[in-house]
Amino acid sequence: MDFLQLIISGLANGCVYGLIALGFVLIYKATEAVNFAQGDFMMLGAFVCIGFTNHEYMGLDFWVAVPLSILVMGVFGYLFNWGILRHMFGQSQTSIVILTIAMGFIIRFFAGFFWSHEPTSLETPFAGQDIRSGGLVLGIDEVMIVVVTAILTLLFYLFFSRSRIGLAMQAASQNQLAAYYMGIPVKRIHSLVWGLSGMVAAVAGILFASKGAIDPSTGLLGIKAFAAAAIGGFGSLPGALLGGLIIGLVEPLASRYGPPGVSQIAPYAILLLILIFRPGGIFSQTQRKKV
Amino acid sequence: MSTQNTNADVLLQIDNLESYYGPIMAIRGVSLKVHEGQIVTVLGANGAGKTTLLKTISGVMDPEKGTVKMQGEEIQSLEPDAIVRRGIVHVPEGREIFPLMTVAENIAMGAYTRKDRSTISVDEDMVYSYFPILKDRRTQRAGTLSGGQQQMLAIGRGLMSNPKLMLLDEPSLGLSPLLTQEIFEIIVRLNKEQKVTMMLVEQNAKVALDAADYGYVMELGRIVMNDQADVLAASKDIQEFYLGVSQDENQRGQRRWKQRKTWR
């Protein structure tokens, strides 16, 4: 029972990591840039939702606030690319990386200034409730996280395999030049991908903040999600989720059964092992061009 | 004189075009015309600026000077997607397909700028009728196709945008002579049956001149010769430098294989 409970809470954590990793991979695949502010996007999404929902701020109904904050973060991601990053087109990768890191700092300051530097919890209608069956006690928030992530994964799958925009995003990431030649507006597609990853970040943030308290520095766990993305094979969406789940599961198991301190290094140890034995990640998608 | 000098039914007109790669001037004042229904070929060696010319037309590169007019309207400053909407599609060199998507998805991407579902599916059938092998492979990942099939896919995908003008960049690149012939037969058929005007860039001058109505020769970013394709094919310079027909041997009895004539 103890073990099963650990697994469930690990899965719940892993889903959050996985969703942040998904944001990393989306942007990397489409634009070949790495958004080091992805964790801070997640944190901002959480605070936006807290701002809409919690009674000391606007006190909106939770079910109104959630879609609203996802939308706000989508627009934020879109505008970030449209207004700032797009003008860096053609600059070196390093300057884009530094820009996103700087953006992370700005978001952290901003969140602390507008909301609070103290850990804050999202007021959800299901806070504190749990499901009991047999000797198993599951927090409804943890179950919720797993279910929402599963639904989101399905939606993503349908979006990328069925919809016109989703296919165009795939096309633009596989061969940008050919996408231009086919009349796909690649620049707008890039902004839409940033919007999409902002939305994913908002979902991850809302899930995180409904499970426990969040403060502006929580965004730094984006580093762990980055490791998750690398484990899954940077560039594979299912890989990102899987990498997140692996890290999420390893942490509680290592802290329960391992010697003290192991749980902090376990995710990076796994990353190291993957990079040594399977450098492309679990789902590596490298493909050589035929001549 | 040739029909190329009349202004009736000009589809594409380029005047004094200049394009740069950074500081390097790749196109040095090119002017040419493509009439509706023609196959026009642009010949030239590596680095002559042929691909740059096509990239400038399709909007992937912006010219420094000069105009590109499609049916009388200037298009040189438009984004690539707006140019596709005007009926120009670029089938790039080296078969730039979407490797991880299926053949059917690649073909569907060609119709990205179109909304009318019913005519799109008619055109899909049309593409599959020209390239039956693609229909057999429609659920296969495009990256796993052979080189010739990828070239067919690239042309078929280009057709899906319902183009008035198709820019073909080295369709024979890396293909066997037999496959090259097959591809060119289809290009000529598409021109005759689907009324797609073609602008064809080639290093393989023989097949290109056989297929084309009119030809331009580019060297170092300039047009150095232009005439009807059969006239070009018969001209001494073209025969020697592009078709590899050997001329008289020189005084020492050696072939002039080393001296390349330039027109500058």
XYZ file of C-alpha atoms in Angstrom:
555
model
C 0.000 0.000 0.000
C 2.782 2.313 0.988
C 4.513 1.543 -2.261
C 1.376 2.127 -4.326
C 0.816 5.456 -2.665
C 4.354 6.494 -3.476
C 3.775 5.487 -7.081
C 0.624 7.581 -7.354
C 2.163 10.696 -5.883
C 5.242 10.120 -8.040
C 3.050 9.893 -11.113
C 1.325 13.116 -10.173
C 4.647 14.917 -9.798
C 5.889 13.285 -12.975
C 2.902 14.576 -14.914
C 3.790 18.140 -13.961
C 7.429 17.611 -14.968
C 6.231 15.945 -18.138
C 3.992 18.864 -19.059
C 6.807 21.370 -18.556
C 9.099 19.130 -20.591
C 6.404 19.048 -23.266
C 6.616 22.825 -23.447
C 10.401 22.629 -23.877
C 10.111 20.066 -26.638
C 7.299 21.836 -28.495
C 9.358 24.991 -28.813
C 12.593 23.163 -29.527
C 11.054 21.069 -32.276
C 9.344 23.945 -33.981
C 11.877 26.731 -33.659
C 15.121 25.022 -32.620
C 15.330 27.349 -29.648
C 15.295 26.187 -26.047
C 13.043 28.168 -23.758
C 14.823 28.160 -20.415
C 11.948 30.169 -18.971
C 9.536 27.268 -19.447
C 9.496 26.513 -15.712
C 8.819 30.172 -15.026
C 6.018 30.130 -17.592
C 4.547 27.314 -15.522
C 4.924 29.356 -12.330
C 3.401 32.418 -13.991
C 0.459 30.333 -15.231
C -0.135 29.166 -11.675
C -0.024 32.722 -10.317
C -2.330 34.021 -13.043
C -4.849 31.384 -12.039
C -4.327 32.189 -8.345
C -4.939 35.844 -9.189
C -8.229 34.992 -10.863
C -9.431 32.449 -8.325
C -8.244 33.173 -4.782
C -10.602 35.300 -2.742
C -7.942 37.832 -1.716
C -7.476 38.694 -5.413
C -10.363 38.512 -7.899
C -12.287 35.586 -6.475
C -13.698 34.283 -9.744
C -15.250 30.856 -9.977
C -12.546 28.180 -10.349
C -14.036 26.786 -13.554
C -14.077 30.253 -15.133
C -10.576 31.066 -13.933
C -8.932 27.950 -15.362
C -9.781 28.430 -19.057
C -9.182 32.159 -18.627
C -5.664 31.677 -17.284
C -4.838 29.085 -19.943
C -5.942 31.618 -22.525
C -3.928 34.413 -20.913
C -0.777 32.267 -20.937
C -1.414 31.257 -24.557
C -1.593 34.897 -25.562
C 1.476 35.613 -23.431
C 3.504 32.920 -25.227
C 2.321 34.095 -28.624
C 3.161 37.721 -27.902
C 6.536 36.831 -26.388
C 7.576 35.257 -29.676
C 5.834 37.816 -31.877
C 7.074 40.842 -29.993
C 10.561 39.846 -28.860
C 11.964 36.564 -30.028
C 11.019 36.858 -33.692
C 13.263 39.899 -33.993
C 16.187 37.787 -32.823
C 15.789 35.628 -35.924
C 19.190 34.812 -37.360
C 21.051 35.583 -34.133
C 23.113 32.863 -32.506
C 21.513 30.221 -30.293
C 23.419 31.595 -27.308
C 21.721 34.955 -27.435
C 18.311 33.288 -27.577
C 19.203 31.075 -24.616
C 20.370 34.099 -22.621
C 17.237 35.997 -23.575
C 14.980 33.236 -22.273
C 17.008 32.914 -19.063
C 16.672 36.658 -18.554
C 12.966 36.371 -19.244
C 12.779 33.785 -16.456
C 14.309 36.284 -14.012
C 11.876 38.968 -15.090
C 8.890 36.662 -14.682
C 10.092 35.603 -11.213
C 10.435 39.204 -10.085
C 7.133 40.142 -11.660
C 5.253 37.303 -9.958
C 6.766 38.161 -6.592
C 5.934 41.825 -7.027
C 2.327 41.399 -8.138
C 1.323 38.406 -6.065
C 3.627 37.341 -3.312
C 7.024 35.890 -2.539
C 5.348 33.623 0.005
C 4.228 30.115 -0.927
C 0.634 30.397 -2.088
C -1.917 27.711 -2.769
C -4.593 27.706 -5.407
C -8.074 27.530 -3.898
C -9.686 24.651 -5.679
C -13.152 23.229 -5.089
C -11.632 19.823 -4.443
C -8.871 20.860 -2.045
C -8.286 18.430 0.807
C -10.731 15.804 -0.420
C -9.554 12.289 -0.980
C -10.646 8.946 -2.266
C -10.358 5.964 0.061
C -10.535 2.421 -1.136
C -9.176 -0.402 0.938
C -6.143 0.882 2.755
C -5.360 3.291 -0.074
C -5.815 7.016 0.430
C -5.546 9.105 -2.719
C -5.690 12.859 -2.762
C -8.278 13.874 -5.346
C -5.829 16.514 -6.554
C -3.271 13.844 -7.415
C -5.799 11.737 -9.287
C -6.932 14.884 -11.051
C -3.386 15.615 -12.239
C -2.975 12.172 -13.769
C -6.391 12.303 -15.447
C -5.914 15.815 -16.840
C -2.482 14.917 -18.191
C -3.881 11.820 -19.880
C -6.668 13.849 -21.492
C -4.228 16.524 -22.562
C -1.951 13.922 -24.143
C -4.868 12.562 -26.137
C -5.857 16.065 -27.243
C -2.284 16.768 -28.323
C -2.154 13.536 -30.272
C -5.363 14.403 -32.108
C -4.233 17.976 -32.680
C -0.915 16.996 -34.232
C -2.192 14.096 -36.321
C -5.547 15.474 -37.494
C -5.747 19.236 -37.520
C -4.440 21.398 -40.323
C -2.451 23.681 -38.016
C -1.068 20.728 -36.083
C 0.166 19.067 -39.264
C 1.633 22.359 -40.417
C 3.504 22.623 -37.094
C 4.930 19.152 -37.666
C 5.854 20.048 -41.216
C 7.556 23.276 -40.175
C 9.592 21.458 -37.549
C 10.677 18.657 -39.901
C 11.681 20.840 -42.807
C 11.337 24.550 -42.325
C 12.421 25.517 -45.832
C 9.993 23.113 -47.474
C 7.259 24.468 -45.231
C 7.988 27.934 -46.598
C 7.810 26.586 -50.146
C 4.412 25.011 -49.460
C 2.984 28.348 -48.400
C 2.872 27.563 -44.680
C 3.290 30.872 -42.811
C 6.214 29.600 -40.747
C 6.644 32.716 -38.609
C 3.015 32.673 -37.510
C 3.276 28.937 -36.862
C 6.247 29.631 -34.575
C 4.240 32.173 -32.608
C 1.365 29.696 -32.353
C 3.737 27.039 -31.011
C 4.903 29.489 -28.353
C 1.269 30.166 -27.535
C 0.612 26.454 -27.281
C 3.534 25.891 -24.954
C 2.366 28.815 -22.838
C -1.000 27.065 -22.542
C 0.626 23.777 -21.564
C 2.699 25.653 -18.998
C -0.487 27.166 -17.571
C -2.066 23.734 -17.205
C 1.079 22.406 -15.522
C 1.148 25.406 -13.197
C -2.528 25.095 -12.245
C -2.072 21.402 -11.511
C 1.044 22.107 -9.460
C -0.562 24.869 -7.442
C -3.692 22.830 -6.740
C -1.561 20.093 -5.195
C 0.627 22.257 -3.012
C 1.935 25.744 -2.491
C 3.782 27.622 -5.190
C 6.180 30.552 -4.888
C 8.058 32.505 -7.558
C 11.227 30.408 -7.278
C 9.285 27.210 -8.050
C 9.941 27.961 -11.692
C 13.468 26.697 -11.146
C 12.169 23.139 -11.228
C 12.135 23.736 -14.950
C 15.708 22.418 -14.789
C 14.360 19.048 -13.679
C 11.859 19.138 -16.510
C 14.710 19.947 -18.866
C 16.413 16.764 -17.683
C 13.124 14.946 -18.303
C 12.989 16.252 -21.853
C 16.573 15.148 -22.467
C 15.900 11.691 -21.044
C 12.932 11.255 -23.356
C 14.926 12.383 -26.354
C 14.770 16.108 -26.941
C 12.398 16.418 -29.836
C 9.928 13.688 -28.987
C 6.604 14.642 -27.398
C 5.817 11.211 -25.931
C 9.443 11.049 -24.799
C 9.039 14.272 -22.838
C 6.045 12.909 -20.954
C 7.785 9.614 -20.317
C 10.925 11.393 -19.112
C 8.788 13.454 -16.752
C 7.096 10.345 -15.370
C 10.444 8.598 -14.866
C 11.821 11.511 -12.889
C 8.589 11.916 -10.953
C 8.599 8.240 -9.968
C 12.279 8.010 -9.128
C 12.255 10.934 -6.701
C 9.823 9.598 -4.050
C 11.081 6.042 -4.401
C 14.681 7.144 -3.934
C 13.834 9.245 -0.895
C 11.824 6.420 0.684
C 14.170 3.527 0.029
C 17.503 5.140 -0.743
C 20.003 6.791 1.557
C 19.350 10.457 2.350
C 20.144 12.934 -0.404
C 19.847 10.415 -3.214
C 16.436 11.697 -4.257
C 17.925 15.087 -5.150
C 20.576 13.673 -7.422
C 18.611 10.713 -8.802
C 17.015 12.592 -11.744
C 20.379 13.882 -12.914
C 22.049 10.508 -12.391
C 19.448 9.012 -14.718
C 20.057 11.801 -17.190
C 23.779 11.060 -17.066
C 23.212 7.336 -17.643
C 20.892 8.024 -20.578
C 23.364 10.436 -22.126
C 26.140 7.848 -21.832
C 24.268 4.794 -23.065
C 21.632 6.270 -25.363
C 22.732 9.801 -26.220
C 19.715 10.522 -28.371
C 17.333 9.876 -25.482
C 14.775 7.101 -25.196
C 12.764 8.113 -28.245
C 15.531 9.542 -30.367
C 14.235 10.854 -33.635
C 17.374 11.623 -35.548
C 16.981 11.022 -39.211
C 19.488 11.336 -41.987
C 18.568 12.915 -45.261
C 18.713 10.847 -48.392
C 20.774 12.189 -51.218
C 12.990 36.895 -83.598
C 11.536 34.655 -81.006
C 8.104 34.753 -79.467
C 9.784 35.554 -76.138
C 9.922 39.223 -77.076
C 6.198 39.764 -77.390
C 4.322 40.903 -74.322
C 1.168 38.876 -74.824
C 0.359 36.264 -72.154
C 3.460 36.906 -70.055
C 2.976 35.026 -66.803
C 6.190 35.926 -65.011
C 8.405 38.863 -65.805
C 11.669 39.587 -64.032
C 13.508 42.865 -64.530
C 17.052 43.700 -63.420
C 16.913 41.440 -60.407
C 19.821 41.575 -57.942
C 20.096 39.258 -54.926
C 22.792 38.935 -52.295
C 23.948 36.279 -49.865
C 25.271 38.647 -47.245
C 27.940 40.641 -49.079
C 28.095 38.264 -52.021
C 26.119 39.264 -55.067
C 24.587 36.052 -56.363
C 22.294 37.509 -59.031
C 23.646 40.437 -61.022
C 20.795 42.009 -62.897
C 18.730 39.201 -64.376
C 15.791 39.900 -66.681
C 13.630 37.193 -68.151
C 10.094 36.336 -69.176
C 8.026 33.215 -68.835
C 4.948 32.954 -71.063
C 1.843 31.087 -70.106
C 1.935 27.417 -71.077
C 5.666 27.327 -71.736
C 8.417 25.245 -70.266
C 11.326 27.622 -69.754
C 14.665 26.270 -68.669
C 17.537 28.070 -66.989
C 20.841 26.313 -67.589
C 24.137 26.928 -65.909
C 26.968 25.422 -63.933
C 27.252 25.178 -60.160
C 27.138 28.560 -58.503
C 25.725 30.351 -61.517
C 22.859 31.672 -59.397
C 20.066 29.482 -60.709
C 18.791 28.300 -57.331
C 19.108 31.812 -55.912
C 16.986 33.057 -58.789
C 14.229 30.575 -57.951
C 14.479 31.350 -54.217
C 14.107 35.027 -54.974
C 11.026 34.391 -57.097
C 9.362 32.225 -54.447
C 10.028 34.839 -51.765
C 12.384 32.869 -49.533
C 15.030 35.481 -50.382
C 14.336 39.152 -50.885
C 16.022 40.891 -53.821
C 18.111 44.009 -53.297
C 16.966 45.567 -56.557
C 14.678 44.824 -59.437
C 11.140 43.552 -59.822
C 9.384 40.215 -60.129
C 5.947 40.516 -61.710
C 3.378 37.736 -61.681
C 0.577 38.483 -64.147
C 1.559 42.131 -64.061
C 1.628 42.519 -60.272
C 4.860 43.037 -58.348
C 5.477 40.216 -55.895
C 9.155 40.612 -54.932
C 8.442 41.948 -51.447
C 5.747 39.422 -50.507
C 6.103 36.605 -47.962
C 6.484 33.076 -49.388
C 2.955 32.030 -48.393
C 1.434 35.009 -50.205
C 3.399 34.060 -53.320
C 2.122 30.482 -53.174
C -1.394 31.909 -53.002
C -0.690 33.809 -56.229
C -0.003 30.542 -58.007
C 3.762 30.083 -57.874
C 5.068 26.924 -56.278
C 8.724 26.059 -55.747
C 9.744 22.403 -55.938
C 13.123 22.660 -54.239
C 16.403 21.058 -55.106
C 17.242 17.888 -53.245
C 13.638 16.815 -52.630
C 12.913 18.733 -49.465
C 10.086 16.561 -48.222
C 8.747 16.170 -44.679
C 10.583 12.951 -43.754
C 8.613 11.826 -40.695
C 5.179 12.431 -42.190
C 3.401 9.939 -44.397
C 3.222 10.339 -48.163
C -0.455 11.274 -47.902
C 0.283 13.898 -45.236
C 3.068 15.368 -47.360
C 0.663 15.675 -50.250
C -1.970 17.219 -48.002
C 0.583 19.825 -46.871
C 0.969 20.910 -50.489
C -2.623 22.113 -50.365
C -2.074 24.144 -47.177
C -3.039 27.430 -48.814
C -6.325 26.032 -50.135
C -9.600 25.617 -48.293
C -11.977 23.972 -50.778
C -12.040 20.325 -49.655
C -13.815 18.936 -52.724
C -11.376 20.301 -55.314
C -8.442 19.301 -53.114
C -9.503 15.669 -53.185
C -9.960 15.847 -56.974
C -6.392 17.128 -57.246
C -5.174 14.396 -54.923
C -6.566 11.819 -57.326
C -4.926 13.721 -60.193
C -1.526 13.591 -58.452
C -1.911 9.870 -57.759
C -2.838 9.264 -61.397
C 0.457 10.808 -62.498
C 2.468 9.071 -59.775
C 0.745 5.726 -59.111
C 3.660 4.560 -56.944
C 2.805 7.280 -54.423
C -0.700 5.915 -54.079
C 0.724 2.508 -53.157
C 2.972 4.135 -50.577
C 0.565 6.665 -49.132
C 0.746 5.415 -45.539
C 4.538 5.053 -45.613
C 6.842 7.627 -44.028
C 8.173 9.877 -46.763
C 11.750 9.657 -45.460
C 11.790 5.950 -46.293
C 11.025 6.462 -49.985
C 13.727 6.073 -52.618
C 15.283 9.166 -54.163
C 13.177 8.987 -57.314
C 9.989 8.493 -55.333
C 10.892 11.449 -53.123
C 11.339 13.600 -56.225
C 7.931 12.452 -57.457
C 6.481 13.272 -54.066
C 8.027 16.737 -54.143
C 6.513 17.420 -57.572
C 3.163 15.921 -56.577
C 3.111 17.974 -53.377
C 3.877 21.091 -55.401
C 0.973 20.352 -57.739
C -1.419 20.304 -54.784
C -1.202 24.077 -54.427
C -2.903 24.287 -57.825
C -0.079 26.374 -59.308
C -0.073 28.440 -62.452
C 3.713 28.391 -62.454
C 5.907 25.648 -61.085
C 9.552 26.376 -60.289
C 11.479 23.124 -60.579
C 14.967 23.106 -59.132
C 17.171 20.314 -60.510
C 14.586 17.561 -60.695
C 17.239 15.232 -62.128
C 19.655 15.683 -59.216
C 20.963 12.331 -58.025
C 18.642 10.265 -60.213
C 19.554 7.539 -62.686
C 19.238 8.449 -66.401
C 16.176 6.232 -66.679
C 14.424 7.876 -63.738
C 15.420 11.306 -65.020
C 13.736 10.513 -68.309
C 10.629 9.274 -66.516
C 10.405 12.427 -64.379
C 10.850 14.680 -67.399
C 8.152 12.841 -69.344
C 5.779 13.517 -66.475
C 6.851 17.175 -66.342
C 6.060 17.570 -70.059
C 2.726 15.806 -69.614
C 1.801 18.026 -66.678
C 2.608 21.044 -68.809
C 0.461 19.818 -71.709
C -2.430 18.252 -69.814
C -2.707 20.333 -66.647
C -1.553 23.592 -68.278
C 1.080 24.196 -65.625
C 3.725 26.621 -66.817
C 7.147 25.382 -65.839
C 10.383 27.148 -65.031
C 13.036 24.507 -64.925
C 16.539 24.931 -63.537
C 18.937 22.248 -64.637
C 22.546 21.244 -64.980
C 21.558 18.367 -67.220
C 21.242 20.530 -70.328
C 20.333 17.717 -72.691
C 17.119 16.599 -71.000
C 16.197 20.159 -70.081
C 16.499 21.468 -73.638
C 14.583 18.463 -74.984
C 11.678 19.251 -72.699
C 11.759 23.046 -72.854
C 10.322 25.578 -75.288
C 12.728 28.345 -74.411
C 16.040 28.493 -72.618
C 18.230 30.927 -70.721
C 21.877 30.327 -69.897
C 23.196 31.766 -66.643
C 26.778 32.285 -65.706
C 28.104 34.023 -62.585
C 24.746 35.562 -61.842
C 24.009 36.897 -65.312
C 21.985 35.716 -68.277
C 24.508 35.212 -71.064
C 22.375 33.605 -73.761
C 18.733 33.057 -74.455
C 16.831 31.563 -77.342
C 14.350 28.922 -78.398
C 15.341 25.599 -76.890
C 16.031 23.926 -80.246
C 18.167 26.856 -81.383
C 20.148 26.711 -78.158
C 20.589 22.984 -78.453
C 22.015 23.484 -81.926
C 24.354 26.327 -81.003
C 28.047 25.611 -80.942
C 28.766 27.052 -77.501
C 25.993 25.145 -75.843
C 27.006 21.953 -77.566
C 30.543 22.316 -76.395
C 30.076 23.590 -72.862
C 26.804 22.033 -71.775
C 26.143 19.067 -74.011
C 29.698 17.785 -74.107
C 29.879 17.462 -77.865
C 33.548 17.806 -78.732
C 34.556 20.430 -81.250
C 37.605 20.528 -83.466
C 40.791 19.685 -81.754
C 43.270 22.528 -81.418
C 46.672 22.998 -83.034
C 48.427 20.655 -80.666
C 45.900 17.972 -81.287
C 44.505 18.196 -77.732
C 40.916 18.550 -76.736
C 40.072 21.893 -75.176
C 38.820 20.344 -71.984
C 40.412 22.818 -69.651
C 39.461 26.157 -71.122
C 36.037 27.302 -70.101
C 34.605 30.099 -72.044
C 32.999 32.874 -70.113
C 31.158 35.823 -71.528
C 32.485 38.505 -69.250
